[in-house]
Coordinates of C-alpha atoms in Angstrom, one line a residue:
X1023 CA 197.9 -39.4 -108.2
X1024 CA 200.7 -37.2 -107.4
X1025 CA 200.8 -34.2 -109.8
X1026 CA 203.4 -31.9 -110.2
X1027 CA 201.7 -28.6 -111.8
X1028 CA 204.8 -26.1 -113.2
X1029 CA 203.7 -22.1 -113.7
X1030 CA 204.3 -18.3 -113.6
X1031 CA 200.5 -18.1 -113.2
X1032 CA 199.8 -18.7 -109.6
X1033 CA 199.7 -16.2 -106.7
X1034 CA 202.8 -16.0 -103.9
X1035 CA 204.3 -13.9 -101.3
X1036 CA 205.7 -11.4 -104.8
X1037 CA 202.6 -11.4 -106.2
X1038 CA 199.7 -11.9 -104.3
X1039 CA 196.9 -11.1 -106.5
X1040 CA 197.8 -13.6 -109.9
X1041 CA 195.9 -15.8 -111.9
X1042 CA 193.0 -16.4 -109.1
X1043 CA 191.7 -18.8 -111.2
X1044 CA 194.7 -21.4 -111.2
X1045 CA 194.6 -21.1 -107.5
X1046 CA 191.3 -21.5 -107.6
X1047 CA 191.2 -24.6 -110.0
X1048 CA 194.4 -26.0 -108.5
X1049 CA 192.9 -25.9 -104.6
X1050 CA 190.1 -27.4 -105.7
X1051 CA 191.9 -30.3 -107.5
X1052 CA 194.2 -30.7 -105.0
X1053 CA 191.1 -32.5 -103.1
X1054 CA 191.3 -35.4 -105.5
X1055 CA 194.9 -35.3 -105.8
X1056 CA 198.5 -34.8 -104.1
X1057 CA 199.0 -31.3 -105.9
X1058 CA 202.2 -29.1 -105.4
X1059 CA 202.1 -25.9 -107.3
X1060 CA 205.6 -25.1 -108.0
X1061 CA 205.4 -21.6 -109.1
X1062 CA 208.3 -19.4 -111.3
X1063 CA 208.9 -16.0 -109.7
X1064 CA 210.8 -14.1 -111.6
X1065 CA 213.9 -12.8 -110.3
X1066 CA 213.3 -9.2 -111.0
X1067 CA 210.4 -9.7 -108.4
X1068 CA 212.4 -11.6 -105.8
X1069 CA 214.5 -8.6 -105.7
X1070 CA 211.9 -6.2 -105.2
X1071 CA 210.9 -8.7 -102.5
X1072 CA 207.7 -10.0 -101.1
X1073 CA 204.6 -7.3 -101.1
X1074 CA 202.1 -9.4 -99.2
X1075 CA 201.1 -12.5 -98.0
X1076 CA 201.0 -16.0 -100.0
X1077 CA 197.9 -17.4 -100.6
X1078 CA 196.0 -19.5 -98.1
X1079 CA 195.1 -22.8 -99.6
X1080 CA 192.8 -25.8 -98.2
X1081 CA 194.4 -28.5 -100.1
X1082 CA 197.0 -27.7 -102.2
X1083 CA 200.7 -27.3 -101.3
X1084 CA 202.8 -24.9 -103.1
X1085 CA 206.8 -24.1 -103.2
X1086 CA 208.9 -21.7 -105.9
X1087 CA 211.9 -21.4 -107.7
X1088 CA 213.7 -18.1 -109.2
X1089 CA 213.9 -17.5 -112.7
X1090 CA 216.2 -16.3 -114.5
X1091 CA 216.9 -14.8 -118.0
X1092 CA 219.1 -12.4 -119.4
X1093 CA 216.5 -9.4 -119.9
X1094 CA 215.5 -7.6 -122.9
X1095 CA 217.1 -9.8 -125.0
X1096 CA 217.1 -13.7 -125.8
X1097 CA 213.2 -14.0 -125.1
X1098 CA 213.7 -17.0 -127.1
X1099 CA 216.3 -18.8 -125.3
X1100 CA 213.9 -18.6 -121.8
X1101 CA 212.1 -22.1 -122.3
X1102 CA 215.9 -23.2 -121.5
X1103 CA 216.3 -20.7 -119.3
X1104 CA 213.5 -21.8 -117.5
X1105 CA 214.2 -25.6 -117.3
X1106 CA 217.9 -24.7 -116.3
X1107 CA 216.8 -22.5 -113.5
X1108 CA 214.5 -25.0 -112.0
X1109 CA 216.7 -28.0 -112.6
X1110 CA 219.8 -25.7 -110.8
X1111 CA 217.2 -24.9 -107.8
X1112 CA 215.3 -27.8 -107.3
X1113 CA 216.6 -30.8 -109.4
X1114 CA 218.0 -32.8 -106.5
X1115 CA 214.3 -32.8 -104.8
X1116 CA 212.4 -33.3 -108.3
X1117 CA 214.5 -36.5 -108.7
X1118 CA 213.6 -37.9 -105.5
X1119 CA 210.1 -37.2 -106.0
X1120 CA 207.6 -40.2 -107.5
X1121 CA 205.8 -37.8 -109.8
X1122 CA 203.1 -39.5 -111.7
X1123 CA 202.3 -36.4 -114.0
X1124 CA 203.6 -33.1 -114.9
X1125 CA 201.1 -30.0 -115.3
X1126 CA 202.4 -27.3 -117.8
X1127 CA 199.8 -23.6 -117.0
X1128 CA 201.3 -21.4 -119.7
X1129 CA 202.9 -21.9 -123.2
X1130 CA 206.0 -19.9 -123.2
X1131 CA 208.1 -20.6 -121.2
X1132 CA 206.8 -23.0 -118.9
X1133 CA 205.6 -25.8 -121.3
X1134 CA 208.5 -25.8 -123.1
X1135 CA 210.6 -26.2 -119.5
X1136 CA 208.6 -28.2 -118.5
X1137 CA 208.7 -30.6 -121.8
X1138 CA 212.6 -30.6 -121.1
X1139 CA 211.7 -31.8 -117.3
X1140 CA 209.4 -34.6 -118.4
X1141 CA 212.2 -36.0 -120.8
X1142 CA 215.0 -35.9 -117.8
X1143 CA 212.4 -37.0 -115.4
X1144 CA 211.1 -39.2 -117.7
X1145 CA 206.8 -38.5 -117.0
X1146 CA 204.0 -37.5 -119.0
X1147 CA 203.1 -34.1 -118.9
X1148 CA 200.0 -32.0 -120.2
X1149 CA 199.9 -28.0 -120.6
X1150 CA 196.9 -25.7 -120.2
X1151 CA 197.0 -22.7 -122.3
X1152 CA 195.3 -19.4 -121.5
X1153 CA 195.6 -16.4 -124.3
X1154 CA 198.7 -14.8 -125.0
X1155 CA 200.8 -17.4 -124.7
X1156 CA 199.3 -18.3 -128.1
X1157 CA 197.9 -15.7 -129.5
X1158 CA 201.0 -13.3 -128.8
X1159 CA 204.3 -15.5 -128.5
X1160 CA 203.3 -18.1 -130.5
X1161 CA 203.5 -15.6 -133.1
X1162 CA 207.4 -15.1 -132.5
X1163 CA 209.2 -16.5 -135.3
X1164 CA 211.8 -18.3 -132.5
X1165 CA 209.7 -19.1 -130.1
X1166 CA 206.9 -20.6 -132.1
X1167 CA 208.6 -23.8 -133.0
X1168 CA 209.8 -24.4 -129.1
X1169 CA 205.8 -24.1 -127.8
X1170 CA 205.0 -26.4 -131.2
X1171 CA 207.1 -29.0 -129.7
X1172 CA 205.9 -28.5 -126.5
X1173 CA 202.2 -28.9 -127.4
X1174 CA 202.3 -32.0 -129.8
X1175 CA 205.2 -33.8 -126.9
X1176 CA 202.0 -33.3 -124.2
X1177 CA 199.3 -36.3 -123.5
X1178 CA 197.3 -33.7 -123.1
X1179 CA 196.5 -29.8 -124.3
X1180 CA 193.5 -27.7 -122.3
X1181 CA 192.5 -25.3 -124.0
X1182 CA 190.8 -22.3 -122.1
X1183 CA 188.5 -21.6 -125.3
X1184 CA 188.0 -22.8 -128.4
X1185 CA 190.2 -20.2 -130.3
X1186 CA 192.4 -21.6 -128.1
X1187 CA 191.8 -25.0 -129.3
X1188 CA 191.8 -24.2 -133.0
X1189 CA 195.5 -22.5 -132.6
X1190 CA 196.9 -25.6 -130.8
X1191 CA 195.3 -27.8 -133.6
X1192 CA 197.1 -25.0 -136.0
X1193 CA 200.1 -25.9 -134.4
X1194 CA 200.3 -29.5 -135.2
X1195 CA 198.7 -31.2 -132.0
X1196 CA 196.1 -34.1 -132.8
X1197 CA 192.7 -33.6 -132.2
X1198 CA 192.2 -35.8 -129.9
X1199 CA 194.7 -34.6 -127.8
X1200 CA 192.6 -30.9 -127.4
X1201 CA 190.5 -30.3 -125.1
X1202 CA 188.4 -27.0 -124.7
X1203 CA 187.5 -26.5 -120.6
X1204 CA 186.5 -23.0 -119.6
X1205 CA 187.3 -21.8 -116.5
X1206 CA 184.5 -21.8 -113.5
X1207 CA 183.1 -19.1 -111.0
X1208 CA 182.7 -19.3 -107.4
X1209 CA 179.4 -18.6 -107.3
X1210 CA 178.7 -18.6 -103.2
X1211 CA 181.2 -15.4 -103.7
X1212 CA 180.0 -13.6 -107.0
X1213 CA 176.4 -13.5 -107.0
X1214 CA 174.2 -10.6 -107.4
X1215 CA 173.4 -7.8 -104.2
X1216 CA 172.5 -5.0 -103.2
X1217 CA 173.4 -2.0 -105.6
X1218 CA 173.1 0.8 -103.1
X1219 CA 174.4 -1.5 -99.9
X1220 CA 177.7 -1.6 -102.1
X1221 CA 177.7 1.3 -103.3
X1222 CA 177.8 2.6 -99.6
X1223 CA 180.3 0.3 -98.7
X1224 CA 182.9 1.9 -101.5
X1225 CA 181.9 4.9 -100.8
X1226 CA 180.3 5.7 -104.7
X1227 CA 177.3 7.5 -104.9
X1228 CA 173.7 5.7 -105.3
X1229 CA 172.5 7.5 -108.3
X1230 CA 175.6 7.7 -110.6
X1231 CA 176.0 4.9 -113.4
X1232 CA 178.6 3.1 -112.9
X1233 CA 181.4 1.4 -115.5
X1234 CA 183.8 -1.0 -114.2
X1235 CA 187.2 -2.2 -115.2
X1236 CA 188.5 -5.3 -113.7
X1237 CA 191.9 -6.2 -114.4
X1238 CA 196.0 -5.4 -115.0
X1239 CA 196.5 -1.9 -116.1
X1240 CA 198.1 -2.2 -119.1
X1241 CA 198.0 -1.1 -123.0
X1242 CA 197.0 -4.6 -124.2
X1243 CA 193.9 -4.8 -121.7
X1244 CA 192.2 -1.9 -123.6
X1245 CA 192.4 0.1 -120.2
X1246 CA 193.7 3.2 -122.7
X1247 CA 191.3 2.5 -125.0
X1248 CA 187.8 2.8 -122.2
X1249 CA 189.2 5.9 -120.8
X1250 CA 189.2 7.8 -124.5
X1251 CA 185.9 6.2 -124.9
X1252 CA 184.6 7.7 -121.6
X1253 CA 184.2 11.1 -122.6
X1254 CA 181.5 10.0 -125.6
X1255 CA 179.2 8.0 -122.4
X1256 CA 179.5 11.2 -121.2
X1257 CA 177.9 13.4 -123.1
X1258 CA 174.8 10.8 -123.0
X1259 CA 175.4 9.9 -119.4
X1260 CA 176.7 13.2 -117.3
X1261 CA 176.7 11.5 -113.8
X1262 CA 178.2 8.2 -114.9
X1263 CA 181.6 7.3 -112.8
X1264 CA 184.3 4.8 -114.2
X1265 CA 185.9 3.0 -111.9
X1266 CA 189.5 0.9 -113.0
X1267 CA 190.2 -2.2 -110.2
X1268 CA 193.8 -2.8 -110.6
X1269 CA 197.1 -2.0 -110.7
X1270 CA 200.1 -1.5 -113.4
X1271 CA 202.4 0.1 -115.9
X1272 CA 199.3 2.1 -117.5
X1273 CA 198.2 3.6 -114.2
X1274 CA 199.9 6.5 -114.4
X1275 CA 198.4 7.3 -118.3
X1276 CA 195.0 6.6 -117.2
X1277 CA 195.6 9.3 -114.2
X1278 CA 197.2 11.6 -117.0
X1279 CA 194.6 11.1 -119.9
X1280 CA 191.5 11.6 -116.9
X1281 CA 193.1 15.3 -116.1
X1282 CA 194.2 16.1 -119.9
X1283 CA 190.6 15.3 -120.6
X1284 CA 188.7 17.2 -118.0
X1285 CA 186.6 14.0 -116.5
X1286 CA 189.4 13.0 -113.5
X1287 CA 186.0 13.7 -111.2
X1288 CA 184.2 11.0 -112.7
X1289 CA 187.1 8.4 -112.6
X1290 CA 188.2 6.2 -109.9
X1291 CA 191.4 4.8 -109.9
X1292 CA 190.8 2.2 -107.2
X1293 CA 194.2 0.0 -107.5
X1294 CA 194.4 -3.4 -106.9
X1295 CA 192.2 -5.4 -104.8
X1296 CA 192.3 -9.1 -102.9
X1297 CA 190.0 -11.2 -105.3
X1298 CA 187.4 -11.9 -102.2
X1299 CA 186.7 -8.4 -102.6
X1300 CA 185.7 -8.3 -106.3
X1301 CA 182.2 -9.0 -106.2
X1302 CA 181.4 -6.3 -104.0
X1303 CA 182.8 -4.0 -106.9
X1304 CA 180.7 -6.0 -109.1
X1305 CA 177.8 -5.8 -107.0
X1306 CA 177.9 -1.6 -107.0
X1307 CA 178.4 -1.4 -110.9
X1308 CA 176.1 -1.2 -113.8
X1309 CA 178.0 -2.9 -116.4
X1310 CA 181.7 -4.4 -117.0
X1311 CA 183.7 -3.1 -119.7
X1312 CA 186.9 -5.3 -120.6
X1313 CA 187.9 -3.9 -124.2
X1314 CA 191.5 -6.3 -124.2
X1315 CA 193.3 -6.3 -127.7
X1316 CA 194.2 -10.4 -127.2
X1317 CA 192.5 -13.0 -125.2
X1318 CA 191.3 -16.4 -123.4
X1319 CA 188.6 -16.3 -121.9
X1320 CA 189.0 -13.9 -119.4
X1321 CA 187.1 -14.6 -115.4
X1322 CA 186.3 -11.2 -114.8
X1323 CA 183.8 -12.0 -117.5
X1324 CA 182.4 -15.0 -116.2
X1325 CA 182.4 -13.3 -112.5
X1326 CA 180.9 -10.1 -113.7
X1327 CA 177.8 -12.3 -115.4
X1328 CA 177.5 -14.0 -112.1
X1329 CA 176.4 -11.0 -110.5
X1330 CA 174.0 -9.8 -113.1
X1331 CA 176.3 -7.6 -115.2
X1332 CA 176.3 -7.0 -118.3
X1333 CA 179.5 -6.6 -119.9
X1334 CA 181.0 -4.6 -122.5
X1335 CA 184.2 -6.5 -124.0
X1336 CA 185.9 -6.7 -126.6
X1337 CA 185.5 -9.4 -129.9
X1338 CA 188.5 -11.3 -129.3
X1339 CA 189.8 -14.8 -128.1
X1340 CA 187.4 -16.6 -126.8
X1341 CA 185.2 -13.8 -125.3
X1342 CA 182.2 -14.5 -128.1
X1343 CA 182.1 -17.7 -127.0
X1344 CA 180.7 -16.6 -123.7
X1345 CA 178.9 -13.5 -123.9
X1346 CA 175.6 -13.9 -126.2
X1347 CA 174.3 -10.6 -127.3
X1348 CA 171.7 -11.1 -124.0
X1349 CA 174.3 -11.0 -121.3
X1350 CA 177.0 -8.1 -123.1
X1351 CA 178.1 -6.2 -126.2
X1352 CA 181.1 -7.4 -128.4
X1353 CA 182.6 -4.2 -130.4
X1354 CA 186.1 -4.3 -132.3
X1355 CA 188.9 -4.1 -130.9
X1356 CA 190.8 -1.0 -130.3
X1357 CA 187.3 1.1 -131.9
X1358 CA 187.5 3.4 -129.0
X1359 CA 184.3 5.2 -131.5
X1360 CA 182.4 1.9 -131.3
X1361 CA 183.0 1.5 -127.5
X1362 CA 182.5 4.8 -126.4
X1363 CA 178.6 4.4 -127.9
X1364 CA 178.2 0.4 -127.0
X1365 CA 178.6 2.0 -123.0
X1366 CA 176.1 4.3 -124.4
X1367 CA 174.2 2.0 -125.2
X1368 CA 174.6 -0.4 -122.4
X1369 CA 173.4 1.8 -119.8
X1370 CA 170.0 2.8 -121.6
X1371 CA 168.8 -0.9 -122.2
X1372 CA 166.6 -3.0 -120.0
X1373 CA 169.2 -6.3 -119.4
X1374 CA 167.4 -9.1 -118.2
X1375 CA 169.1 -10.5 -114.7
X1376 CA 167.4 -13.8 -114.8
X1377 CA 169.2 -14.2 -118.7
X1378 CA 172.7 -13.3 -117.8
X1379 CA 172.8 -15.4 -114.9
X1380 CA 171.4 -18.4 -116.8
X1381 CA 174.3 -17.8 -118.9
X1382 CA 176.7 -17.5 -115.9
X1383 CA 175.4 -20.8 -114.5
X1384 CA 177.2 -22.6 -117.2
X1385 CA 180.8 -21.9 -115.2
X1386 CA 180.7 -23.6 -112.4
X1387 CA 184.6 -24.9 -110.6
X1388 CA 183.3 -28.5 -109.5
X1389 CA 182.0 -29.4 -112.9
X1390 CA 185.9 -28.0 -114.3
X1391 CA 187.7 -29.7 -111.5
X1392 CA 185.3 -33.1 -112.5
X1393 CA 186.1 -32.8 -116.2
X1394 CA 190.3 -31.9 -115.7
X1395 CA 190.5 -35.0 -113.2
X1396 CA 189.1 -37.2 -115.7
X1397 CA 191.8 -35.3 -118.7
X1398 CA 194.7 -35.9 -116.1
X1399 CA 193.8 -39.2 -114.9
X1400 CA 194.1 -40.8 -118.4
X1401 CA 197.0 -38.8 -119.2
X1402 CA 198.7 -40.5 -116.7
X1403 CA 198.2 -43.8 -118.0
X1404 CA 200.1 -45.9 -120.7
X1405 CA 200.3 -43.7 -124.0
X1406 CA 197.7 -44.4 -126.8
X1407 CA 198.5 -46.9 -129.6
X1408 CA 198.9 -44.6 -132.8

């Protein structure tokens, strides 16, 4: 088939580390199918211009279009702001194009563009939602009815996890029309190694526990929330480091809150990385903590267990659906009390390696890819008789 897939979440020359796991889903489909990954970039970021290289892909092809909005105000006019920017930038070549399916990665705003699209282009589409774009926006009095619309319109919703699932069933979609697929791992990349031959490599020392943080930097994460919770692992743990991989807006508070309370020495503040270089990180730590407020289901997880970690997150979204108590710890979110002694906790007890990789073997990409081909290919068919 040839597949159109519309997002924001996909990496390019203005952001070259997003949403790993669409480009790593959408290369991998791209084997079966003739994919183009036409990718959003805001136009706030096209100003700032390009801060790397895009992403090097096997199969797929990808191509862009700005978008624009009037910032800080009309969030809920951007599903049309959306569909009018792409229509303006690319509608000529979109017309031309024998599509046989559109493919929606987000809920607001790109399924609802994208619903607009398949009406003037007259296709099927199907959206795959991730976490916020439900369990924050979907929320918004405004914007709530546009993604309900755009949901029930679709041959098809994905759902990352089954929260997931149960909000698009809450917001009118048929059941049969749901379908929960997690996302996979790579596992010839994240596997377990060698502690100390990582821990070398970074540069950390060999005897220190070490917490990791894998993600964006930001309030919502929980990033805030692990670094007040540091100073209690502390006091159990003196030597224990904790190290943040990534980069953003909370930076700058973490660096601030680490002086103000007297552990900067223990914490690393290692900025963004390229995702092939991940599992070494993974490899050198002791356990993952990802403490978000709102979730999916979240790969850092799923990659963390595939190197024997045990992780520390959060109980929200879909994260109980994949963590059992043997691989991690759930604790409520935004108890920085309850996290600050599950770390504790976490880095006294005897984890069994053999157990959490069990667990992670349940996430693999080619049995995903297998699973969306089948969801897309009868998508693309003649509608269903009610």
């Amino acid at each position: 088939m040839k597949i159109l897939a519309l997002t924001n979440l996909f990496p390019t020359a203005w952001d070259p580390l997003r949403a790993s796991f669409n480009r790593q889903q959408f290369d991998r489909l791209a084997r079966f199918h003739d994919l183009e990954v036409m990718v959003a970039v805001d136009f706030r970021e096209r100003r700032r211009g390009p801060r790397g290289a895009p992403p090097v892909l096997e199969y797929a092809r990808t191509s862009d279009f700005t978008f624009w909005y009037p910032p800080r105000i009309g969030r809920s006019l951007h599903g049309l702001a959306w569909y009018a920017s792409l229509l303006a930038q690319r509608g000529a070549r979109l017309r031309r194009e024998r599509y046989d399916l559109l493919f929606a990665s987000w809920g607001y705003p790109d399924a609802v563009g994208t619903a607009r699209l398949a009406r003037t282009l007259d296709l099927p589409y199907v959206v795959k939602v991730h976490g916020s774009d439900l369990n924050v926006q979907a929320n918004h009095r405004l914007r709530r009815p546009q993604i309900a619309s755009a949901l029930r319109g679709a041959r098809a919703v994905i759902a990352v996890s089954d929260a997931l699932a149960g909000k698009a069933r809450e917001l009118g979609v048929d059941e049969d029309r749901v379908h929960l697929l997690y996302n996979g791992v790579d596992s010839e990349r994240f596997h377990p190694g060698d502690q100390a031959a990582a821990r070398r490599a970074l540069g950390l020392p060999l005897d220190a526990p070490l917490i990791l943080y894998v993600g964006n930097l930001k309030e919502s994460k929980g990033c805030l929330d692990l670094i007040e919770a540091f100073p209690a692992v502390l006091a159990r743990h003196p030597r224990a480091r904790l190290a943040f991989v990534g980069g953003g807006a909370a930076g700058t508070a973490l660096a601030r809150r680490a002086q103000q309370l007297g552990i900067a020495d223990r914490v690393d503040l290692a900025g963004e990385r390229p995702h092939d270089q991940l599992p070494v990180w993974m490899q050198a730590a002791d356990l993952l903590s990802l403490p978000s407020h709102n979730e999916g289901v979240p790969n850092v997880v799923l990659e963390a267990m595939a190197c024997g970690l045990p992780v520390v997150a959060t109980r929200v979204g879909g994260i109980p659906e994949v963590l059992p108590a043997h691989a991690g710890v759930l604790v409520p979110a935004r108890d920085r009390a309850a996290l600050g002694k599950a770390l504790a906790d976490a880095l006294r007890r005897e984890w069994s390696r053999g157990e959490i990789l069990e667990q992670a073997g349940k996430f693999r990409w080619d049995d995903n890819v297998r699973r969306l081909d089948r969801i897309l290919r009868d998508s693309a068919g003649p509608p269903s008789l009610p």
